[in-house]
Amino acid sequence: ERFPEIYDQVLRSRPGITGLASVYFHRHEERLLSTCDTAEKTDAVYARRCIPRKAHIDLLYQARQSVCLDVSIMFKTVSKFLR
């Protein structure tokens, strides 16, 4: 609702359990948000820096979607949880 220009295209795909953005942007997102000292700043940083990057990654996935890529994402997700 807040970012229709970004998510109109992203939301055309069915959501999955995980995705490229979850796998590849997770650590960077944690670092960005850890610098925030208020809820308002956290929301602003998330909206300005995280959402556009995650949406871009989701659009890349849509453009290159394949079974091989899906299997790779699943393995990367599991390996992140096992660390």
PDB file of N, CA and C in Angstrom, residues 34-67:
ATOM      1  N   SER A  34      20.220  -2.036  12.594  1.00  0.00           N
ATOM      2  CA  SER A  34      20.831  -2.006  13.925  1.00  0.00           C
ATOM      3  C   SER A  34      21.354  -0.621  14.287  1.00  0.00           C
ATOM      4  N   THR A  35      21.534   0.236  13.299  1.00  0.00           N
ATOM      5  CA  THR A  35      22.021   1.592  13.563  1.00  0.00           C
ATOM      6  C   THR A  35      20.895   2.538  13.977  1.00  0.00           C
ATOM      7  N   CYS A  36      19.670   2.081  13.901  1.00  0.00           N
ATOM      8  CA  CYS A  36      18.517   2.928  14.213  1.00  0.00           C
ATOM      9  C   CYS A  36      18.224   2.898  15.707  1.00  0.00           C
ATOM     10  N   ASP A  37      17.967   4.081  16.266  1.00  0.00           N
ATOM     11  CA  ASP A  37      17.716   4.152  17.704  1.00  0.00           C
ATOM     12  C   ASP A  37      16.256   4.435  18.055  1.00  0.00           C
ATOM     13  N   THR A  38      15.419   4.641  17.061  1.00  0.00           N
ATOM     14  CA  THR A  38      13.986   4.846  17.316  1.00  0.00           C
ATOM     15  C   THR A  38      13.172   4.058  16.297  1.00  0.00           C
ATOM     16  N   ALA A  39      11.927   3.818  16.633  1.00  0.00           N
ATOM     17  CA  ALA A  39      11.040   3.110  15.708  1.00  0.00           C
ATOM     18  C   ALA A  39      10.829   3.914  14.438  1.00  0.00           C
ATOM     19  N   GLU A  40      10.751   5.220  14.567  1.00  0.00           N
ATOM     20  CA  GLU A  40      10.549   6.072  13.397  1.00  0.00           C
ATOM     21  C   GLU A  40      11.740   6.005  12.452  1.00  0.00           C
ATOM     22  N   LYS A  41      12.940   6.006  13.022  1.00  0.00           N
ATOM     23  CA  LYS A  41      14.140   5.921  12.190  1.00  0.00           C
ATOM     24  C   LYS A  41      14.230   4.538  11.533  1.00  0.00           C
ATOM     25  N   THR A  42      13.885   3.504  12.282  1.00  0.00           N
ATOM     26  CA  THR A  42      13.887   2.156  11.725  1.00  0.00           C
ATOM     27  C   THR A  42      12.937   2.074  10.542  1.00  0.00           C
ATOM     28  N   ASP A  43      11.736   2.611  10.698  1.00  0.00           N
ATOM     29  CA  ASP A  43      10.749   2.598   9.618  1.00  0.00           C
ATOM     30  C   ASP A  43      11.248   3.382   8.411  1.00  0.00           C
ATOM     31  N   ALA A  44      11.860   4.528   8.655  1.00  0.00           N
ATOM     32  CA  ALA A  44      12.356   5.357   7.556  1.00  0.00           C
ATOM     33  C   ALA A  44      13.491   4.665   6.804  1.00  0.00           C
ATOM     34  N   VAL A  45      14.420   4.069   7.521  1.00  0.00           N
ATOM     35  CA  VAL A  45      15.544   3.372   6.883  1.00  0.00           C
ATOM     36  C   VAL A  45      15.029   2.168   6.112  1.00  0.00           C
ATOM     37  N   TYR A  46      14.115   1.430   6.718  1.00  0.00           N
ATOM     38  CA  TYR A  46      13.558   0.264   6.041  1.00  0.00           C
ATOM     39  C   TYR A  46      12.858   0.671   4.746  1.00  0.00           C
ATOM     40  N   ALA A  47      12.068   1.724   4.823  1.00  0.00           N
ATOM     41  CA  ALA A  47      11.326   2.191   3.644  1.00  0.00           C
ATOM     42  C   ALA A  47      12.246   2.745   2.566  1.00  0.00           C
ATOM     43  N   ARG A  48      13.246   3.492   2.967  1.00  0.00           N
ATOM     44  CA  ARG A  48      14.114   4.168   1.998  1.00  0.00           C
ATOM     45  C   ARG A  48      15.202   3.263   1.434  1.00  0.00           C
ATOM     46  N   ARG A  49      15.761   2.369   2.258  1.00  0.00           N
ATOM     47  CA  ARG A  49      16.917   1.591   1.827  1.00  0.00           C
ATOM     48  C   ARG A  49      16.624   0.119   1.584  1.00  0.00           C
ATOM     49  N   CYS A  50      15.800  -0.483   2.430  1.00  0.00           N
ATOM     50  CA  CYS A  50      15.586  -1.935   2.339  1.00  0.00           C
ATOM     51  C   CYS A  50      14.535  -2.311   1.298  1.00  0.00           C
ATOM     52  N   ILE A  51      13.390  -1.689   1.352  1.00  0.00           N
ATOM     53  CA  ILE A  51      12.292  -2.072   0.453  1.00  0.00           C
ATOM     54  C   ILE A  51      12.686  -1.963  -1.017  1.00  0.00           C
ATOM     55  N   PRO A  52      13.275  -0.858  -1.460  1.00  0.00           N
ATOM     56  CA  PRO A  52      13.644  -0.803  -2.889  1.00  0.00           C
ATOM     57  C   PRO A  52      14.661  -1.875  -3.287  1.00  0.00           C
ATOM     58  N   ARG A  53      15.623  -2.175  -2.429  1.00  0.00           N
ATOM     59  CA  ARG A  53      16.626  -3.191  -2.761  1.00  0.00           C
ATOM     60  C   ARG A  53      16.006  -4.581  -2.796  1.00  0.00           C
ATOM     61  N   LYS A  54      15.162  -4.880  -1.821  1.00  0.00           N
ATOM     62  CA  LYS A  54      14.512  -6.187  -1.796  1.00  0.00           C
ATOM     63  C   LYS A  54      13.585  -6.355  -3.001  1.00  0.00           C
ATOM     64  N   ALA A  55      12.887  -5.297  -3.368  1.00  0.00           N
ATOM     65  CA  ALA A  55      12.005  -5.362  -4.534  1.00  0.00           C
ATOM     66  C   ALA A  55      12.812  -5.590  -5.804  1.00  0.00           C
ATOM     67  N   HIS A  56      13.953  -4.929  -5.908  1.00  0.00           N
ATOM     68  CA  HIS A  56      14.822  -5.119  -7.073  1.00  0.00           C
ATOM     69  C   HIS A  56      15.283  -6.571  -7.169  1.00  0.00           C
ATOM     70  N   ILE A  57      15.672  -7.153  -6.049  1.00  0.00           N
ATOM     71  CA  ILE A  57      16.091  -8.554  -6.031  1.00  0.00           C
ATOM     72  C   ILE A  57      14.927  -9.452  -6.434  1.00  0.00           C
ATOM     73  N   ASP A  58      13.728  -9.160  -5.937  1.00  0.00           N
ATOM     74  CA  ASP A  58      12.548  -9.946  -6.308  1.00  0.00           C
ATOM     75  C   ASP A  58      12.254  -9.855  -7.800  1.00  0.00           C
ATOM     76  N   LEU A  59      12.455  -8.688  -8.379  1.00  0.00           N
ATOM     77  CA  LEU A  59      12.240  -8.533  -9.819  1.00  0.00           C
ATOM     78  C   LEU A  59      13.289  -9.303 -10.628  1.00  0.00           C
ATOM     79  N   LEU A  60      14.523  -9.326 -10.131  1.00  0.00           N
ATOM     80  CA  LEU A  60      15.554 -10.134 -10.785  1.00  0.00           C
ATOM     81  C   LEU A  60      15.164 -11.607 -10.758  1.00  0.00           C
ATOM     82  N   TYR A  61      14.644 -12.051  -9.641  1.00  0.00           N
ATOM     83  CA  TYR A  61      14.189 -13.443  -9.545  1.00  0.00           C
ATOM     84  C   TYR A  61      13.102 -13.717 -10.577  1.00  0.00           C
ATOM     85  N   GLN A  62      12.134 -12.829 -10.675  1.00  0.00           N
ATOM     86  CA  GLN A  62      11.046 -13.029 -11.638  1.00  0.00           C
ATOM     87  C   GLN A  62      11.582 -13.146 -13.058  1.00  0.00           C
ATOM     88  N   ALA A  63      12.586 -12.361 -13.380  1.00  0.00           N
ATOM     89  CA  ALA A  63      13.141 -12.370 -14.733  1.00  0.00           C
ATOM     90  C   ALA A  63      13.940 -13.645 -15.021  1.00  0.00           C
ATOM     91  N   ARG A  64      14.484 -14.258 -13.980  1.00  0.00           N
ATOM     92  CA  ARG A  64      15.357 -15.429 -14.171  1.00  0.00           C
ATOM     93  C   ARG A  64      14.817 -16.686 -13.488  1.00  0.00           C
ATOM     94  N   GLN A  65      13.562 -16.713 -13.206  1.00  0.00           N
ATOM     95  CA  GLN A  65      12.942 -17.808 -12.462  1.00  0.00           C
ATOM     96  C   GLN A  65      13.157 -19.153 -13.157  1.00  0.00           C
ATOM     97  N   SER A  66      13.567 -20.151 -12.364  1.00  0.00           N
ATOM     98  CA  SER A  66      13.760 -21.508 -12.884  1.00  0.00           C
ATOM     99  C   SER A  66      13.745 -22.483 -11.709  1.00  0.00           C
ATOM    100  N   VAL A  67      13.572 -23.751 -12.028  1.00  0.00           N
ATOM    101  CA  VAL A  67      13.601 -24.783 -10.992  1.00  0.00           C
ATOM    102  C   VAL A  67      14.982 -24.830 -10.346  1.00  0.00           C
TER     103      VAL A  67
END
